[in-house]
Coordinates of C-alpha atoms in Angstrom, one line a residue:
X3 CA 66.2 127.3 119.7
X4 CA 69.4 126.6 121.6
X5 CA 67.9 122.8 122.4
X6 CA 67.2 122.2 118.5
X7 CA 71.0 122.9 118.0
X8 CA 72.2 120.9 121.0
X9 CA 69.8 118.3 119.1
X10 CA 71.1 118.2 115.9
X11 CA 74.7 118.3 117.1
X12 CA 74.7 115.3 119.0
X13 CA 72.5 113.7 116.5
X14 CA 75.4 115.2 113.5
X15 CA 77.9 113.2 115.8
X16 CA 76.4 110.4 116.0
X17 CA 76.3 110.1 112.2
X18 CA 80.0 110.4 111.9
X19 CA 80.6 107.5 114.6
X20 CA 78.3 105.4 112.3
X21 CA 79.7 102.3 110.3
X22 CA 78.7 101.5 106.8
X23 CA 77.4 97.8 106.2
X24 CA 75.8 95.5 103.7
X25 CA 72.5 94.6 104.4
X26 CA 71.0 90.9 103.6
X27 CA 68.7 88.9 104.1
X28 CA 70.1 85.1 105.4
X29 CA 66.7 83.7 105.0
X30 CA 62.7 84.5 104.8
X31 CA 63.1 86.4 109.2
X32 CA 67.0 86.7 109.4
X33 CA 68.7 89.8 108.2
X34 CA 72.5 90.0 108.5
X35 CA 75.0 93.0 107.9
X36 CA 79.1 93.0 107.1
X37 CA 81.0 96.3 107.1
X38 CA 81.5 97.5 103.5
X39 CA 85.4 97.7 104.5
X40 CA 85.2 94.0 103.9
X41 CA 83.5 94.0 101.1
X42 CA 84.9 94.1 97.7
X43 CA 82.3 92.8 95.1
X44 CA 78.7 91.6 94.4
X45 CA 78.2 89.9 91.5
X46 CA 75.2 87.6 90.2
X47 CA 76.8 84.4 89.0
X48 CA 74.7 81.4 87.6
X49 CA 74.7 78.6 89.2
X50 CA 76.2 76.2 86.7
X51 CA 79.2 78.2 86.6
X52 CA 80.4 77.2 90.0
X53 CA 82.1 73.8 90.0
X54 CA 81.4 71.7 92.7
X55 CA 84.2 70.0 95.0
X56 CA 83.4 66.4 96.3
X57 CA 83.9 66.1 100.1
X58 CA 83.5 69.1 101.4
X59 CA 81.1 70.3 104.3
X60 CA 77.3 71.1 102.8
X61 CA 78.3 74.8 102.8
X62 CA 81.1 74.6 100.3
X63 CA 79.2 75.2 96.7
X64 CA 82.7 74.9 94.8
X65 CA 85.0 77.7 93.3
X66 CA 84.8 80.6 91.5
X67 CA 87.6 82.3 89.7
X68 CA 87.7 85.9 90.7
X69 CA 89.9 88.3 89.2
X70 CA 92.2 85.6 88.4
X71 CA 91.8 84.4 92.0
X72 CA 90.3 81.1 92.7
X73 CA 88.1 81.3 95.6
X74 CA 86.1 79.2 97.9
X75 CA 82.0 80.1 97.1
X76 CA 80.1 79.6 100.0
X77 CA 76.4 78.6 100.9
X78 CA 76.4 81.7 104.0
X79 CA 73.3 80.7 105.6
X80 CA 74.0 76.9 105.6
X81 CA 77.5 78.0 107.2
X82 CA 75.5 79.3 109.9
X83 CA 73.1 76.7 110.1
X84 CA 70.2 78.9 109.4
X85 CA 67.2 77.3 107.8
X86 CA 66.8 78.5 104.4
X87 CA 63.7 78.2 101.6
X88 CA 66.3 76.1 99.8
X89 CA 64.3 76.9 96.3
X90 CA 65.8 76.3 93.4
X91 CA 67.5 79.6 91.6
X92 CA 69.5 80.0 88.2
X93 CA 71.9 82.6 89.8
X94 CA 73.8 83.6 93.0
X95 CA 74.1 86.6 94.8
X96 CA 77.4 86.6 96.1
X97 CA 79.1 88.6 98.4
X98 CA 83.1 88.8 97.7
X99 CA 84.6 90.1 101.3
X100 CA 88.1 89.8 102.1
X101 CA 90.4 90.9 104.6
X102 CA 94.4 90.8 104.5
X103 CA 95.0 88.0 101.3
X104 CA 92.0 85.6 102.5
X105 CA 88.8 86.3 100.4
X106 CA 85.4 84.4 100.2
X107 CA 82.2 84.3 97.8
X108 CA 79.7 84.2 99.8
X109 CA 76.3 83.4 98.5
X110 CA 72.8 85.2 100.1
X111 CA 69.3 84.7 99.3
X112 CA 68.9 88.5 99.0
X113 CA 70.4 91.7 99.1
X114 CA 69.2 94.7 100.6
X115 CA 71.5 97.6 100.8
X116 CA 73.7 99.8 102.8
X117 CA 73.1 101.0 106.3
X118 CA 74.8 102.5 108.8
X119 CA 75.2 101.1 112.7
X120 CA 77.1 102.9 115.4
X121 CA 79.4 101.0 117.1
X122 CA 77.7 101.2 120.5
X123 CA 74.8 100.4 120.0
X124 CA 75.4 96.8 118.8
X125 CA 74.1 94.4 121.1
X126 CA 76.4 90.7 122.6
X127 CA 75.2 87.5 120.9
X128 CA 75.6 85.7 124.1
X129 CA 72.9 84.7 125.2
X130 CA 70.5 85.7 122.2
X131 CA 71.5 82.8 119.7
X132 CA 73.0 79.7 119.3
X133 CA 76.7 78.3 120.6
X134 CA 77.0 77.8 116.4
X135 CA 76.1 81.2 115.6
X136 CA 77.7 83.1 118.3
X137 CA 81.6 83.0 116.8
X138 CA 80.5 84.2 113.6
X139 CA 78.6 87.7 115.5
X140 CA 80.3 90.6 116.4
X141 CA 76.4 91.0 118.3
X142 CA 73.1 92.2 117.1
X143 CA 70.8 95.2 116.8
X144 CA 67.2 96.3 116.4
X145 CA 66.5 98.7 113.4
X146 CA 63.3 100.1 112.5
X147 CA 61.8 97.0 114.2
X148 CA 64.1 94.4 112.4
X149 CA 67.0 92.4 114.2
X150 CA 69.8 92.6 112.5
X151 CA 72.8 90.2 113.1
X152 CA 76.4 91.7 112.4
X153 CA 78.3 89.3 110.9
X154 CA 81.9 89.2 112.2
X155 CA 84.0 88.9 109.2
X156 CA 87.2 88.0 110.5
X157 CA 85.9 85.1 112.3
X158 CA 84.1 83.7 108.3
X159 CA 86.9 84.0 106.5
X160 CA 89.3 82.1 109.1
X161 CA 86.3 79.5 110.0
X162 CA 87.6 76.0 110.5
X163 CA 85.3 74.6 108.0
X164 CA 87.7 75.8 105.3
X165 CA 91.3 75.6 106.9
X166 CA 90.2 71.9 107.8
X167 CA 89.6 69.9 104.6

């Protein structure tokens, strides 16, 4: 009996050290998660309603106006230069994350819900994925058989590809 409450306490604690995240999917293998501290919104959007801007990188959809902001929408798993079932849709799930004054829209193929991660147990990118991906990972881990990438947020919203143009 003593061992089943040594159990459960350390099991209790490790609940409590746990993080909250978003769960997506980035394309038909990849799932991706982003701490719900970023995370202000998700909205469905069609697709018409997002003007485009000429010149920009391939991941740039246009600009949404949110909340009387106007914010850069962006194509998330083209920024990371995942291969994606690039059908054709009417509406966009999009992600609205923002930290400090800079916010983005970005847009998934599919949105799966909250989970929780514990710090620790989150895996270095390193050597796992590609140079392109790696400054966008905080690292990786394996849940209930699934790889999931965790997406470091900071590192999106001050990406080069939109401070640049």
């Amino acid at each position: 009996m003593n061992n089943l409450n040594n159990n459960l306490t350390i099991n209790k604690s490790q609940s409590s050290l746990a993080d909250t995240y978003l769960k997506f999917q980035l394309n038909e293998f990849t799932y991706a998660a982003l701490p719900v501290k970023y995370l202000h919104e998700v909205v469905v959007v069609p697709v018409e309603s997002i003007p485009s801007i000429p010149n920009m990188p391939a991941c740039v959809l246009g600009l949404i106006n949110w909340r009387s902001r106007i914010i850069w929408v962006i194509d998330l798993p083209n920024m990371l230069n995942l291969e994606t079932n690039n059908r054709t849709c009417r509406q966009h799930k999009i992600l609205v994350i923002q930290a400090e004054s800079t916010s983005l829209a970005l847009v998934v193929p599919e949105i799966i819900g909250t989970t929780r991660l514990v710090a620790n147990e989150i895996e270095s990118p390193q050597e796992k994925f590609s140079s392109d991906l790696v400054p966008y990972l905080r690292g990786w881990v394996l849940q209930n058989q699934e790889q999931i990438l965790v997406l470091n947020t900071q590192a999106i919203l001050q990406s080069a590809i939109f401070h640049n143009n």
